[in-house]
Amino acid sequence: MLLYFKQLSFTLAVAVFGATLLIACGSSTSSGPGTKSASTPPHTASVTIPQGQDLFTPFILAVQPDTIVTWQNHDTVSHTIMTTWDQSTFLNPQAFSLRAAAGQKASFTFTKPGLYDYFDNTRAKWVDADQRVKANTGVPNFPLAMEGVIWVQGHMSGLPTSANNVIPKGKDEFTTDFIAINQGGTVFWHNSDTDKHFVAVVYGWSVPINPADIGPYQIKGTETAPPTGATIAIPFTTPGLYYYYCSAHADVNVTWHRAQAHKDASEAPIPMEGFVLVFGS
């Protein structure tokens, strides 16, 4: 009988010790010095291709570096997704060309900060003379082109504190579609055209897109400000991505939150629009 109790006590002691060890090991969640923590999962974001629309939504997408962006194609036909040929230190720093089959998806990992202008070259074309994407005639949402912009946020060096943009004579467009400056910088718009033009934000967006109101600002042309037209200066004190248009030659499509060219605009169906990226320290 004594031997039996000794064996039972020993068995219970081993069981208690084992349970205590398991609890201690299983409850460890912190990592001290020299201990590797679990790797951070990648950021993810998505763009949708709605059925029968020949558009990307949202038109503008802001993401962090090292984000996997997935284009989900809900259409019944395939679509291509490719960067335009316009390129600079901050524009399209990573080129890509993808294909999303009908009902399928395609993904790309963005590692470099900057702006990415992309389009579907089966539903729109690149006009080299204007450095713009132009919608194909007959697409469902004409004059809107199947185009999109992705802003990869993050540090960008070497940006100027000022930039110039010109409205050419006889053309309803801004010469430079994409501009990037440092916070506190100024953009100068000069109107070499005969009629007046405006700079106003495309409404319907939220921070970090259009984080501050920048208009509308009128820029007089050579008819009312002879002989060379007027220049306006707009300071940008709030960092973010500003999407603007000329309200005299385009309207805002409230469904897609995009500038849509007037039929009588000289460059229609290309809208008179532009982007200013303001990088904050």
Short mmCIF file of C-alpha atoms in Angstrom, two decimals:
data_model
loop_
_atom_site.label_atom_id
_atom_site.label_comp_id
_atom_site.label_asym_id
_atom_site.label_seq_id
_atom_site.Cartn_x
_atom_site.Cartn_y
_atom_site.Cartn_z
CA MET A 1 0.00 0.00 0.00
CA LEU A 2 2.83 2.44 0.85
CA LEU A 3 4.55 1.62 -2.42
CA TYR A 4 1.30 2.31 -4.28
CA PHE A 5 0.94 5.80 -2.76
CA LYS A 6 4.58 6.61 -3.51
CA GLN A 7 4.09 5.63 -7.14
CA LEU A 8 0.87 7.67 -7.32
CA SER A 9 2.55 10.74 -5.79
CA PHE A 10 5.43 10.49 -8.23
CA THR A 11 3.04 10.18 -11.19
CA LEU A 12 1.04 13.25 -10.08
CA ALA A 13 4.20 15.27 -9.60
CA VAL A 14 5.40 14.45 -13.10
CA ALA A 15 2.00 15.35 -14.53
CA VAL A 16 1.87 18.69 -12.70
CA PHE A 17 5.43 19.56 -13.76
CA GLY A 18 4.67 18.68 -17.39
CA ALA A 19 1.48 20.74 -17.40
CA THR A 20 3.29 23.71 -15.89
CA LEU A 21 6.00 23.46 -18.55
CA LEU A 22 3.44 23.33 -21.36
CA ILE A 23 1.55 26.34 -20.00
CA ALA A 24 4.75 28.36 -19.68
CA CYS A 25 5.84 27.54 -23.22
CA GLY A 26 2.40 28.16 -24.74
CA SER A 27 1.84 31.58 -23.13
CA SER A 28 5.06 33.18 -24.40
CA THR A 29 4.04 36.03 -26.80
CA SER A 30 6.74 38.64 -26.36
CA SER A 31 10.17 38.58 -27.97
CA GLY A 32 13.15 39.76 -26.02
CA PRO A 33 16.58 40.78 -27.27
CA GLY A 34 17.97 38.36 -29.78
CA THR A 35 14.58 36.75 -30.42
CA LYS A 36 13.18 36.88 -33.95
CA SER A 37 9.61 38.13 -34.20
CA ALA A 38 7.13 37.01 -36.84
CA SER A 39 7.58 38.71 -40.22
CA THR A 40 5.18 41.56 -40.99
CA PRO A 41 2.59 40.54 -43.59
CA PRO A 42 2.67 42.58 -46.83
CA HIS A 43 0.24 45.44 -47.39
CA THR A 44 -2.56 44.69 -49.82
CA ALA A 45 -4.92 46.85 -51.87
CA SER A 46 -7.27 46.29 -54.76
CA VAL A 47 -8.61 47.88 -57.92
CA THR A 48 -11.81 46.68 -59.55
CA ILE A 49 -12.63 46.35 -63.23
CA PRO A 50 -16.45 46.50 -63.22
CA GLN A 51 -18.39 44.47 -65.74
CA GLY A 52 -19.15 46.29 -68.97
CA GLN A 53 -17.63 49.63 -67.94
CA ASP A 54 -14.06 49.59 -69.36
CA LEU A 55 -12.82 51.54 -66.34
CA PHE A 56 -10.62 51.03 -63.28
CA THR A 57 -12.09 51.91 -59.90
CA PRO A 58 -10.95 53.69 -57.88
CA PHE A 59 -9.34 55.93 -60.47
CA ILE A 60 -6.74 56.99 -57.89
CA LEU A 61 -5.36 54.59 -55.29
CA ALA A 62 -2.95 55.59 -52.49
CA VAL A 63 -0.83 52.81 -50.96
CA GLN A 64 2.28 52.28 -48.87
CA PRO A 65 5.55 50.87 -50.26
CA ASP A 66 5.70 47.07 -50.49
CA THR A 67 2.00 46.86 -51.21
CA ILE A 68 0.58 44.09 -53.37
CA VAL A 69 -2.08 45.68 -55.58
CA THR A 70 -4.55 43.27 -57.12
CA TRP A 71 -6.75 44.12 -60.11
CA GLN A 72 -9.93 42.06 -59.94
CA ASN A 73 -11.53 41.71 -63.35
CA HIS A 74 -15.30 41.33 -63.05
CA ASP A 75 -15.72 41.86 -66.77
CA THR A 76 -16.53 39.14 -69.31
CA VAL A 77 -13.45 39.96 -71.39
CA SER A 78 -9.76 40.20 -70.56
CA HIS A 79 -8.01 43.51 -69.88
CA THR A 80 -4.42 44.68 -69.99
CA ILE A 81 -2.89 46.81 -67.24
CA MET A 82 0.28 48.65 -68.19
CA THR A 83 2.19 51.81 -67.34
CA THR A 84 2.31 54.64 -69.84
CA TRP A 85 5.54 55.61 -71.58
CA ASP A 86 5.76 58.87 -69.63
CA GLN A 87 8.55 58.45 -67.08
CA SER A 88 10.61 60.57 -64.66
CA THR A 89 12.26 60.23 -61.26
CA PHE A 90 8.84 60.25 -59.58
CA LEU A 91 6.56 59.06 -62.41
CA ASN A 92 6.38 55.36 -63.26
CA PRO A 93 9.62 54.41 -61.44
CA GLN A 94 8.60 50.76 -61.92
CA ALA A 95 7.18 49.73 -65.28
CA PHE A 96 4.69 46.88 -65.43
CA SER A 97 2.49 45.13 -67.95
CA LEU A 98 -0.17 42.68 -66.77
CA ARG A 99 -3.17 40.84 -68.14
CA ALA A 100 -6.29 39.96 -66.19
CA ALA A 101 -8.41 37.33 -67.90
CA ALA A 102 -12.20 37.50 -67.68
CA GLY A 103 -13.27 36.86 -64.11
CA GLN A 104 -9.67 36.56 -62.97
CA LYS A 105 -7.14 38.85 -61.29
CA ALA A 106 -3.59 40.13 -61.70
CA SER A 107 -1.23 41.50 -59.06
CA PHE A 108 1.89 43.64 -58.81
CA THR A 109 4.05 44.58 -55.82
CA PHE A 110 4.93 48.28 -55.61
CA THR A 111 8.23 48.88 -53.82
CA LYS A 112 9.26 52.33 -55.08
CA PRO A 113 7.49 55.54 -53.97
CA GLY A 114 6.08 57.70 -56.73
CA LEU A 115 3.14 58.07 -59.07
CA TYR A 116 2.11 55.37 -61.51
CA ASP A 117 -0.04 56.21 -64.54
CA TYR A 118 -1.44 53.09 -66.19
CA PHE A 119 -4.08 52.16 -68.75
CA ASP A 120 -5.59 49.38 -70.86
CA ASN A 121 -4.11 49.69 -74.34
CA THR A 122 -6.97 47.65 -75.82
CA ARG A 123 -9.55 50.22 -74.67
CA ALA A 124 -7.46 53.40 -74.92
CA LYS A 125 -4.38 54.68 -76.71
CA TRP A 126 -1.30 56.66 -75.77
CA VAL A 127 -1.07 59.96 -77.66
CA ASP A 128 2.61 60.78 -77.77
CA ALA A 129 2.10 64.36 -78.98
CA ASP A 130 0.05 65.21 -75.89
CA GLN A 131 1.64 62.66 -73.52
CA ARG A 132 -1.86 61.60 -72.54
CA VAL A 133 -4.14 58.57 -72.56
CA LYS A 134 -7.08 58.89 -74.96
CA ALA A 135 -10.26 56.81 -74.81
CA ASN A 136 -11.15 54.69 -77.81
CA THR A 137 -14.32 55.74 -79.57
CA GLY A 138 -17.23 53.54 -78.57
CA VAL A 139 -16.13 52.54 -75.06
CA PRO A 140 -19.08 52.49 -72.61
CA ASN A 141 -18.05 55.58 -70.61
CA PHE A 142 -16.64 57.67 -73.46
CA PRO A 143 -14.99 60.20 -73.18
CA LEU A 144 -13.50 58.64 -70.02
CA ALA A 145 -10.44 56.53 -70.78
CA MET A 146 -9.61 53.22 -69.13
CA GLU A 147 -6.80 54.73 -67.09
CA GLY A 148 -5.74 54.75 -63.44
CA VAL A 149 -3.27 56.37 -61.07
CA ILE A 150 -1.52 54.73 -58.13
CA TRP A 151 0.32 56.83 -55.59
CA VAL A 152 2.92 54.89 -53.63
CA GLN A 153 3.61 57.03 -50.59
CA GLY A 154 7.05 57.25 -49.05
CA HIS A 155 10.26 59.25 -49.03
CA MET A 156 11.21 60.99 -52.26
CA SER A 157 14.43 62.96 -52.58
CA GLY A 158 15.45 65.65 -55.03
CA LEU A 159 12.03 67.25 -55.52
CA PRO A 160 11.97 70.98 -56.33
CA THR A 161 10.28 73.72 -54.32
CA SER A 162 8.58 75.16 -57.40
CA ALA A 163 7.34 74.07 -60.81
CA ASN A 164 5.88 75.65 -63.93
CA ASN A 165 2.95 74.54 -66.04
CA VAL A 166 1.83 76.15 -69.29
CA ILE A 167 -1.45 76.19 -71.17
CA PRO A 168 -0.35 76.26 -74.83
CA LYS A 169 -1.81 78.59 -77.41
CA GLY A 170 -4.83 77.05 -79.08
CA LYS A 171 -4.94 73.99 -76.82
CA ASP A 172 -7.24 73.14 -73.94
CA GLU A 173 -4.66 71.24 -71.92
CA PHE A 174 -1.98 71.64 -69.29
CA THR A 175 1.43 70.94 -70.81
CA THR A 176 2.56 68.85 -67.85
CA ASP A 177 0.14 66.24 -66.57
CA PHE A 178 2.11 65.25 -63.44
CA ILE A 179 4.10 67.59 -61.17
CA ALA A 180 5.84 66.83 -57.87
CA ILE A 181 7.16 69.41 -55.39
CA ASN A 182 8.12 69.61 -51.74
CA GLN A 183 5.67 70.82 -49.10
CA GLY A 184 5.55 74.61 -48.98
CA GLY A 185 6.43 74.86 -52.66
CA THR A 186 4.60 76.76 -55.38
CA VAL A 187 3.27 75.86 -58.81
CA PHE A 188 3.03 78.58 -61.47
CA TRP A 189 0.43 78.22 -64.22
CA HIS A 190 0.79 80.43 -67.31
CA ASN A 191 -1.97 80.80 -69.90
CA SER A 192 -0.68 81.28 -73.45
CA ASP A 193 -4.12 80.55 -74.90
CA THR A 194 -6.55 83.25 -75.98
CA ASP A 195 -9.43 82.37 -73.64
CA LYS A 196 -9.45 82.04 -69.87
CA HIS A 197 -8.85 78.79 -68.03
CA PHE A 198 -9.29 77.62 -64.45
CA VAL A 199 -7.54 75.44 -61.88
CA ALA A 200 -9.95 73.66 -59.51
CA VAL A 201 -9.82 70.37 -57.60
CA VAL A 202 -11.93 67.45 -58.80
CA TYR A 203 -14.42 67.02 -55.98
CA GLY A 204 -15.50 63.71 -54.47
CA TRP A 205 -12.12 62.62 -53.09
CA SER A 206 -10.93 62.37 -49.49
CA VAL A 207 -7.58 62.71 -47.72
CA PRO A 208 -4.86 62.06 -48.80
CA ILE A 209 -6.31 62.95 -52.22
CA ASN A 210 -7.10 66.68 -52.49
CA PRO A 211 -6.37 67.35 -48.79
CA ALA A 212 -6.91 71.11 -49.24
CA ASP A 213 -8.98 73.31 -51.53
CA ILE A 214 -6.91 75.05 -54.21
CA GLY A 215 -9.47 76.95 -56.18
CA PRO A 216 -11.06 77.65 -58.44
CA TYR A 217 -8.38 80.01 -59.73
CA GLN A 218 -8.91 81.89 -62.97
CA ILE A 219 -6.02 82.32 -65.41
CA LYS A 220 -6.67 85.04 -67.98
CA GLY A 221 -5.67 84.43 -71.58
CA THR A 222 -4.14 86.75 -74.14
CA GLU A 223 -7.52 88.34 -74.97
CA THR A 224 -7.99 89.77 -71.47
CA ALA A 225 -4.35 89.85 -70.35
CA PRO A 226 -2.43 90.92 -73.48
CA PRO A 227 0.03 90.38 -74.91
CA THR A 228 1.21 87.09 -73.41
CA GLY A 229 -1.54 86.01 -70.99
CA ALA A 230 -1.59 85.79 -67.21
CA THR A 231 0.31 83.69 -64.68
CA ILE A 232 -0.98 82.54 -61.31
CA ALA A 233 0.99 81.15 -58.39
CA ILE A 234 -0.56 78.58 -56.05
CA PRO A 235 1.34 77.64 -52.87
CA PHE A 236 0.92 74.11 -51.52
CA THR A 237 1.29 73.94 -47.74
CA THR A 238 -0.54 70.66 -47.15
CA PRO A 239 1.07 67.44 -48.37
CA GLY A 240 -0.96 65.08 -50.50
CA LEU A 241 -1.94 64.36 -54.09
CA TYR A 242 -3.97 67.08 -55.79
CA TYR A 243 -6.16 66.13 -58.74
CA TYR A 244 -7.37 69.21 -60.60
CA TYR A 245 -9.07 70.23 -63.83
CA CYS A 246 -10.18 73.24 -65.86
CA SER A 247 -13.85 73.82 -65.10
CA ALA A 248 -14.27 75.84 -68.32
CA HIS A 249 -13.41 72.87 -70.54
CA ALA A 250 -14.37 69.83 -68.46
CA ASP A 251 -16.96 68.65 -65.95
CA VAL A 252 -16.69 66.27 -63.01
CA ASN A 253 -18.26 62.88 -63.61
CA VAL A 254 -19.82 62.36 -60.18
CA THR A 255 -20.16 58.60 -60.61
CA TRP A 256 -16.46 57.98 -61.19
CA HIS A 257 -15.07 61.19 -59.61
CA ARG A 258 -13.14 62.08 -62.73
CA ALA A 259 -12.71 65.07 -65.01
CA GLN A 260 -14.63 64.59 -68.25
CA ALA A 261 -13.83 66.67 -71.32
CA HIS A 262 -16.39 68.95 -72.92
CA LYS A 263 -17.20 67.92 -76.47
CA ASP A 264 -16.00 71.28 -77.82
CA ALA A 265 -12.66 71.20 -75.95
CA SER A 266 -9.77 71.20 -78.41
CA GLU A 267 -8.20 67.98 -77.08
CA ALA A 268 -11.43 66.04 -76.43
CA PRO A 269 -11.88 63.28 -75.44
CA ILE A 270 -8.71 63.93 -73.42
CA PRO A 271 -9.79 65.98 -70.38
CA MET A 272 -8.05 69.16 -69.26
CA GLU A 273 -6.76 67.75 -65.98
CA GLY A 274 -3.54 67.40 -64.00
CA PHE A 275 -1.92 66.18 -60.80
CA VAL A 276 0.33 67.84 -58.23
CA LEU A 277 2.10 65.60 -55.73
CA VAL A 278 3.17 67.53 -52.62
CA PHE A 279 5.68 65.62 -50.54
CA GLY A 280 5.81 66.41 -46.83
CA SER A 281 8.86 65.97 -44.66
#
